[in-house]
Amino acid sequence: MKKDIILAGVGGQGILSIAAVIDRAALNNKLHFKQAEVHGMSQRGGDVQSHLRISSDIIYSDLISQGCADLILAVEPLEALRYLPFLSNSGWVVSALTPYNNIAYYPDDNSIRNALNKLPRKLLVEAEKIAREQGSSKTSNMVMLGAAAHLTGLSNASLEDAITWLFERKGEEIVSQNLAAFRAGLQAGKNQN
């Protein structure tokens, strides 16, 4: 088993929480993993990306080469497009559709959606809307993880255990909100397949 995953978004969207959940699930399944991250979180809205590699064999590098990612999981649509050079020919893009319009020259929504729709293997998710329906827009990152869960190589149960582990110190209500968001994301992903 081997998965190379690029996580992309902007500061404050929960990229590192997604990485922590996947890392924990991989660890609980006795898989090897390596993660490297770059975050421009000196201010909210800065670029955040993580290279996350999971394998049943030893991993020697924490970076993914261009053209080798199995999955780009983006919580911001322009950030999904930014990392396309890393995507393999058989790779998937799972992207949220709500832009984080934080720059003056941000492209219009239609041009971004058109570019994403041209990709051969993609899941495009209204993550913020789904998260709000589940009780908190702050859980849109877990909606995205749910939508991409079947592409991570990890079981849904393993990912749910890791979500519980990550949020349990914040209380039962926060755990429940994040699990509900994850399950809603699972359904959103299934609805597009």
PDB file of C-alpha atoms in Angstrom:
ATOM      1  CA  MET A   1       0.000   0.000   0.000  1.00  0.00           C
ATOM      2  CA  LYS A   2       1.334   3.429  -0.922  1.00  0.00           C
ATOM      3  CA  LYS A   3      -0.424   6.783  -1.153  1.00  0.00           C
ATOM      4  CA  ASP A   4       1.132  10.148  -1.877  1.00  0.00           C
ATOM      5  CA  ILE A   5      -1.204  12.961  -0.891  1.00  0.00           C
ATOM      6  CA  ILE A   6      -0.910  16.736  -1.275  1.00  0.00           C
ATOM      7  CA  LEU A   7      -3.052  18.676   1.198  1.00  0.00           C
ATOM      8  CA  ALA A   8      -3.648  22.281   0.166  1.00  0.00           C
ATOM      9  CA  GLY A   9      -5.489  25.315   1.455  1.00  0.00           C
ATOM     10  CA  VAL A  10      -4.892  28.555   3.280  1.00  0.00           C
ATOM     11  CA  GLY A  11      -4.157  29.331   6.911  1.00  0.00           C
ATOM     12  CA  GLY A  12      -7.081  28.715   9.223  1.00  0.00           C
ATOM     13  CA  GLN A  13      -8.834  26.099   7.076  1.00  0.00           C
ATOM     14  CA  GLY A  14      -7.656  23.063   9.032  1.00  0.00           C
ATOM     15  CA  ILE A  15      -5.103  21.505   6.671  1.00  0.00           C
ATOM     16  CA  LEU A  16      -2.881  20.452   9.543  1.00  0.00           C
ATOM     17  CA  SER A  17      -5.856  18.874  11.345  1.00  0.00           C
ATOM     18  CA  ILE A  18      -6.562  16.771   8.252  1.00  0.00           C
ATOM     19  CA  ALA A  19      -2.892  15.752   8.190  1.00  0.00           C
ATOM     20  CA  ALA A  20      -2.961  14.864  11.895  1.00  0.00           C
ATOM     21  CA  VAL A  21      -6.024  12.640  11.402  1.00  0.00           C
ATOM     22  CA  ILE A  22      -4.490  10.795   8.430  1.00  0.00           C
ATOM     23  CA  ASP A  23      -1.144  10.459  10.249  1.00  0.00           C
ATOM     24  CA  ARG A  24      -2.836   8.999  13.324  1.00  0.00           C
ATOM     25  CA  ALA A  25      -4.934   6.578  11.267  1.00  0.00           C
ATOM     26  CA  ALA A  26      -1.800   5.430   9.413  1.00  0.00           C
ATOM     27  CA  LEU A  27       0.049   4.962  12.710  1.00  0.00           C
ATOM     28  CA  ASN A  28      -2.846   2.945  14.160  1.00  0.00           C
ATOM     29  CA  ASN A  29      -2.685   0.705  11.070  1.00  0.00           C
ATOM     30  CA  LYS A  30       1.071   0.190  11.549  1.00  0.00           C
ATOM     31  CA  LEU A  31       1.826   1.966   8.286  1.00  0.00           C
ATOM     32  CA  HIS A  32       4.845   4.156   7.665  1.00  0.00           C
ATOM     33  CA  PHE A  33       4.195   7.824   7.014  1.00  0.00           C
ATOM     34  CA  LYS A  34       6.159  10.986   6.387  1.00  0.00           C
ATOM     35  CA  GLN A  35       4.826  14.500   6.304  1.00  0.00           C
ATOM     36  CA  ALA A  36       6.340  17.823   5.312  1.00  0.00           C
ATOM     37  CA  GLU A  37       4.437  21.051   5.496  1.00  0.00           C
ATOM     38  CA  VAL A  38       4.800  24.644   4.455  1.00  0.00           C
ATOM     39  CA  HIS A  39       2.581  27.228   6.009  1.00  0.00           C
ATOM     40  CA  GLY A  40       2.268  30.896   5.426  1.00  0.00           C
ATOM     41  CA  MET A  41       0.303  31.341   8.603  1.00  0.00           C
ATOM     42  CA  SER A  42       1.967  34.566   9.654  1.00  0.00           C
ATOM     43  CA  GLN A  43      -1.444  35.888   8.718  1.00  0.00           C
ATOM     44  CA  ARG A  44      -4.740  34.132   8.221  1.00  0.00           C
ATOM     45  CA  GLY A  45      -5.147  33.280   4.568  1.00  0.00           C
ATOM     46  CA  GLY A  46      -1.530  32.433   3.783  1.00  0.00           C
ATOM     47  CA  ASP A  47      -0.775  29.341   1.695  1.00  0.00           C
ATOM     48  CA  VAL A  48      -0.646  26.053   3.605  1.00  0.00           C
ATOM     49  CA  GLN A  49       0.337  22.800   1.989  1.00  0.00           C
ATOM     50  CA  SER A  50       1.473  19.453   3.206  1.00  0.00           C
ATOM     51  CA  HIS A  51       3.103  16.519   1.482  1.00  0.00           C
ATOM     52  CA  LEU A  52       1.801  13.380   3.176  1.00  0.00           C
ATOM     53  CA  ARG A  53       3.122   9.966   2.219  1.00  0.00           C
ATOM     54  CA  ILE A  54       1.721   6.671   3.552  1.00  0.00           C
ATOM     55  CA  SER A  55       3.113   3.238   2.795  1.00  0.00           C
ATOM     56  CA  SER A  56       3.382  -0.304   4.088  1.00  0.00           C
ATOM     57  CA  ASP A  57       7.067  -0.072   3.125  1.00  0.00           C
ATOM     58  CA  ILE A  58       9.734   2.268   4.442  1.00  0.00           C
ATOM     59  CA  ILE A  59       9.509   5.804   3.009  1.00  0.00           C
ATOM     60  CA  TYR A  60      12.848   7.500   2.376  1.00  0.00           C
ATOM     61  CA  SER A  61      11.718  11.013   1.424  1.00  0.00           C
ATOM     62  CA  ASP A  62       9.035  13.215   2.879  1.00  0.00           C
ATOM     63  CA  LEU A  63       8.496  15.134  -0.368  1.00  0.00           C
ATOM     64  CA  ILE A  64       6.359  14.062  -3.329  1.00  0.00           C
ATOM     65  CA  SER A  65       7.874  14.547  -6.771  1.00  0.00           C
ATOM     66  CA  GLN A  66       5.978  16.385  -9.460  1.00  0.00           C
ATOM     67  CA  GLY A  67       3.688  14.045 -11.375  1.00  0.00           C
ATOM     68  CA  CYS A  68       3.558  11.482  -8.551  1.00  0.00           C
ATOM     69  CA  ALA A  69       0.693  12.480  -6.205  1.00  0.00           C
ATOM     70  CA  ASP A  70      -2.204  10.027  -5.970  1.00  0.00           C
ATOM     71  CA  LEU A  71      -4.452  12.666  -4.460  1.00  0.00           C
ATOM     72  CA  ILE A  72      -4.671  16.423  -4.118  1.00  0.00           C
ATOM     73  CA  LEU A  73      -7.044  17.188  -1.267  1.00  0.00           C
ATOM     74  CA  ALA A  74      -7.747  20.926  -1.303  1.00  0.00           C
ATOM     75  CA  VAL A  75      -9.993  22.893   1.008  1.00  0.00           C
ATOM     76  CA  GLU A  76      -9.710  25.932  -1.307  1.00  0.00           C
ATOM     77  CA  PRO A  77     -10.265  25.641  -5.092  1.00  0.00           C
ATOM     78  CA  LEU A  78      -7.483  27.926  -6.350  1.00  0.00           C
ATOM     79  CA  GLU A  79      -5.045  26.030  -4.126  1.00  0.00           C
ATOM     80  CA  ALA A  80      -6.188  22.791  -5.795  1.00  0.00           C
ATOM     81  CA  LEU A  81      -5.169  24.197  -9.166  1.00  0.00           C
ATOM     82  CA  ARG A  82      -1.831  25.458  -7.825  1.00  0.00           C
ATOM     83  CA  TYR A  83      -0.653  21.908  -7.079  1.00  0.00           C
ATOM     84  CA  LEU A  84      -1.790  20.179 -10.287  1.00  0.00           C
ATOM     85  CA  PRO A  85       1.831  19.733 -11.474  1.00  0.00           C
ATOM     86  CA  PHE A  86       2.229  17.223  -8.617  1.00  0.00           C
ATOM     87  CA  LEU A  87      -0.722  15.073  -9.727  1.00  0.00           C
ATOM     88  CA  SER A  88       0.008  11.706 -11.358  1.00  0.00           C
ATOM     89  CA  ASN A  89      -1.723  10.704 -14.583  1.00  0.00           C
ATOM     90  CA  SER A  90      -4.089   8.495 -12.571  1.00  0.00           C
ATOM     91  CA  GLY A  91      -4.426  10.868  -9.603  1.00  0.00           C
ATOM     92  CA  TRP A  92      -7.562  12.431  -8.162  1.00  0.00           C
ATOM     93  CA  VAL A  93      -8.371  15.987  -7.138  1.00  0.00           C
ATOM     94  CA  VAL A  94     -10.852  16.426  -4.310  1.00  0.00           C
ATOM     95  CA  SER A  95     -11.553  20.119  -3.854  1.00  0.00           C
ATOM     96  CA  ALA A  96     -13.890  22.347  -1.917  1.00  0.00           C
ATOM     97  CA  LEU A  97     -15.711  24.830  -4.128  1.00  0.00           C
ATOM     98  CA  THR A  98     -15.912  27.868  -1.858  1.00  0.00           C
ATOM     99  CA  PRO A  99     -13.044  30.255  -2.594  1.00  0.00           C
ATOM    100  CA  TYR A 100     -11.092  32.083   0.078  1.00  0.00           C
ATOM    101  CA  ASN A 101     -10.899  35.306  -1.902  1.00  0.00           C
ATOM    102  CA  ASN A 102      -7.972  36.968  -0.171  1.00  0.00           C
ATOM    103  CA  ILE A 103      -6.039  38.557  -3.013  1.00  0.00           C
ATOM    104  CA  ALA A 104      -6.904  41.437  -5.358  1.00  0.00           C
ATOM    105  CA  TYR A 105      -6.318  39.417  -8.548  1.00  0.00           C
ATOM    106  CA  TYR A 106      -8.216  36.321  -7.417  1.00  0.00           C
ATOM    107  CA  PRO A 107      -9.756  34.706 -10.542  1.00  0.00           C
ATOM    108  CA  ASP A 108     -13.530  34.656 -10.928  1.00  0.00           C
ATOM    109  CA  ASP A 109     -15.388  31.612  -9.604  1.00  0.00           C
ATOM    110  CA  ASN A 110     -16.485  30.431 -13.055  1.00  0.00           C
ATOM    111  CA  SER A 111     -12.964  30.215 -14.433  1.00  0.00           C
ATOM    112  CA  ILE A 112     -11.827  28.198 -11.401  1.00  0.00           C
ATOM    113  CA  ARG A 113     -14.813  25.843 -11.606  1.00  0.00           C
ATOM    114  CA  ASN A 114     -14.314  25.409 -15.347  1.00  0.00           C
ATOM    115  CA  ALA A 115     -10.667  24.479 -14.821  1.00  0.00           C
ATOM    116  CA  LEU A 116     -11.571  21.987 -12.073  1.00  0.00           C
ATOM    117  CA  ASN A 117     -14.383  20.481 -14.142  1.00  0.00           C
ATOM    118  CA  LYS A 118     -11.961  19.739 -16.987  1.00  0.00           C
ATOM    119  CA  LEU A 119      -9.955  17.368 -14.757  1.00  0.00           C
ATOM    120  CA  PRO A 120     -10.539  13.687 -15.571  1.00  0.00           C
ATOM    121  CA  ARG A 121     -10.793  12.454 -11.956  1.00  0.00           C
ATOM    122  CA  LYS A 122     -12.239  14.940  -9.492  1.00  0.00           C
ATOM    123  CA  LEU A 123     -14.709  15.331  -6.651  1.00  0.00           C
ATOM    124  CA  LEU A 124     -15.913  18.894  -6.167  1.00  0.00           C
ATOM    125  CA  VAL A 125     -17.596  19.477  -2.834  1.00  0.00           C
ATOM    126  CA  GLU A 126     -19.671  22.320  -1.366  1.00  0.00           C
ATOM    127  CA  ALA A 127     -17.862  21.686   1.914  1.00  0.00           C
ATOM    128  CA  GLU A 128     -18.809  24.856   3.774  1.00  0.00           C
ATOM    129  CA  LYS A 129     -22.502  24.419   2.999  1.00  0.00           C
ATOM    130  CA  ILE A 130     -22.412  20.783   4.105  1.00  0.00           C
ATOM    131  CA  ALA A 131     -20.496  21.687   7.273  1.00  0.00           C
ATOM    132  CA  ARG A 132     -23.042  24.410   8.153  1.00  0.00           C
ATOM    133  CA  GLU A 133     -25.848  21.882   7.678  1.00  0.00           C
ATOM    134  CA  GLN A 134     -24.036  19.653  10.187  1.00  0.00           C
ATOM    135  CA  GLY A 135     -23.845  22.467  12.741  1.00  0.00           C
ATOM    136  CA  SER A 136     -20.521  24.261  12.226  1.00  0.00           C
ATOM    137  CA  SER A 137     -18.758  25.733   9.198  1.00  0.00           C
ATOM    138  CA  LYS A 138     -15.493  25.164  11.098  1.00  0.00           C
ATOM    139  CA  THR A 139     -15.771  21.452  10.283  1.00  0.00           C
ATOM    140  CA  SER A 140     -15.585  21.877   6.501  1.00  0.00           C
ATOM    141  CA  ASN A 141     -12.084  20.338   6.594  1.00  0.00           C
ATOM    142  CA  MET A 142     -13.589  17.120   7.988  1.00  0.00           C
ATOM    143  CA  VAL A 143     -16.244  17.209   5.240  1.00  0.00           C
ATOM    144  CA  MET A 144     -13.397  17.275   2.729  1.00  0.00           C
ATOM    145  CA  LEU A 145     -11.588  14.427   4.473  1.00  0.00           C
ATOM    146  CA  GLY A 146     -14.800  12.399   4.347  1.00  0.00           C
ATOM    147  CA  ALA A 147     -15.255  13.072   0.631  1.00  0.00           C
ATOM    148  CA  ALA A 148     -11.683  11.904  -0.037  1.00  0.00           C
ATOM    149  CA  ALA A 149     -11.612   9.069   2.522  1.00  0.00           C
ATOM    150  CA  HIS A 150     -11.892   6.257  -0.040  1.00  0.00           C
ATOM    151  CA  LEU A 151      -8.834   7.625  -1.842  1.00  0.00           C
ATOM    152  CA  THR A 152      -6.545   7.625   1.212  1.00  0.00           C
ATOM    153  CA  GLY A 153      -6.156   3.854   1.461  1.00  0.00           C
ATOM    154  CA  LEU A 154      -7.381   4.000   5.066  1.00  0.00           C
ATOM    155  CA  SER A 155     -10.666   2.650   6.379  1.00  0.00           C
ATOM    156  CA  ASN A 156     -13.465   4.960   7.418  1.00  0.00           C
ATOM    157  CA  ALA A 157     -13.358   3.431  10.915  1.00  0.00           C
ATOM    158  CA  SER A 158      -9.640   4.219  11.238  1.00  0.00           C
ATOM    159  CA  LEU A 159     -10.204   7.797  10.169  1.00  0.00           C
ATOM    160  CA  GLU A 160     -13.130   8.190  12.575  1.00  0.00           C
ATOM    161  CA  ASP A 161     -11.007   6.820  15.452  1.00  0.00           C
ATOM    162  CA  ALA A 162      -8.317   9.361  14.576  1.00  0.00           C
ATOM    163  CA  ILE A 163     -10.859  12.204  14.459  1.00  0.00           C
ATOM    164  CA  THR A 164     -12.051  11.204  17.924  1.00  0.00           C
ATOM    165  CA  TRP A 165      -8.444  11.087  19.161  1.00  0.00           C
ATOM    166  CA  LEU A 166      -7.648  14.534  17.699  1.00  0.00           C
ATOM    167  CA  PHE A 167     -10.677  16.374  19.078  1.00  0.00           C
ATOM    168  CA  GLU A 168     -11.477  14.515  22.319  1.00  0.00           C
ATOM    169  CA  ARG A 169      -9.625  17.043  24.485  1.00  0.00           C
ATOM    170  CA  LYS A 170     -12.033  19.719  23.164  1.00  0.00           C
ATOM    171  CA  GLY A 171     -15.061  17.838  24.424  1.00  0.00           C
ATOM    172  CA  GLU A 172     -17.724  15.436  23.260  1.00  0.00           C
ATOM    173  CA  GLU A 173     -19.729  18.039  21.311  1.00  0.00           C
ATOM    174  CA  ILE A 174     -16.722  18.989  19.163  1.00  0.00           C
ATOM    175  CA  VAL A 175     -15.966  15.311  18.511  1.00  0.00           C
ATOM    176  CA  SER A 176     -19.583  14.737  17.472  1.00  0.00           C
ATOM    177  CA  GLN A 177     -19.602  17.769  15.145  1.00  0.00           C
ATOM    178  CA  ASN A 178     -16.421  16.631  13.419  1.00  0.00           C
ATOM    179  CA  LEU A 179     -17.621  13.040  13.048  1.00  0.00           C
ATOM    180  CA  ALA A 180     -20.931  14.260  11.625  1.00  0.00           C
ATOM    181  CA  ALA A 181     -19.045  16.453   9.145  1.00  0.00           C
ATOM    182  CA  PHE A 182     -16.796  13.540   8.149  1.00  0.00           C
ATOM    183  CA  ARG A 183     -19.824  11.280   7.560  1.00  0.00           C
ATOM    184  CA  ALA A 184     -21.593  13.993   5.550  1.00  0.00           C
ATOM    185  CA  GLY A 185     -18.444  14.281   3.441  1.00  0.00           C
ATOM    186  CA  LEU A 186     -18.437  10.509   2.906  1.00  0.00           C
ATOM    187  CA  GLN A 187     -21.961  10.773   1.556  1.00  0.00           C
ATOM    188  CA  ALA A 188     -21.082  13.751  -0.642  1.00  0.00           C
ATOM    189  CA  GLY A 189     -18.233  11.740  -2.140  1.00  0.00           C
ATOM    190  CA  LYS A 190     -20.461   8.708  -2.736  1.00  0.00           C
ATOM    191  CA  ASN A 191     -23.086  10.876  -4.404  1.00  0.00           C
ATOM    192  CA  GLN A 192     -20.565  11.889  -7.083  1.00  0.00           C
ATOM    193  CA  ASN A 193     -19.311   8.378  -7.830  1.00  0.00           C
TER     194      ASN A 193
END
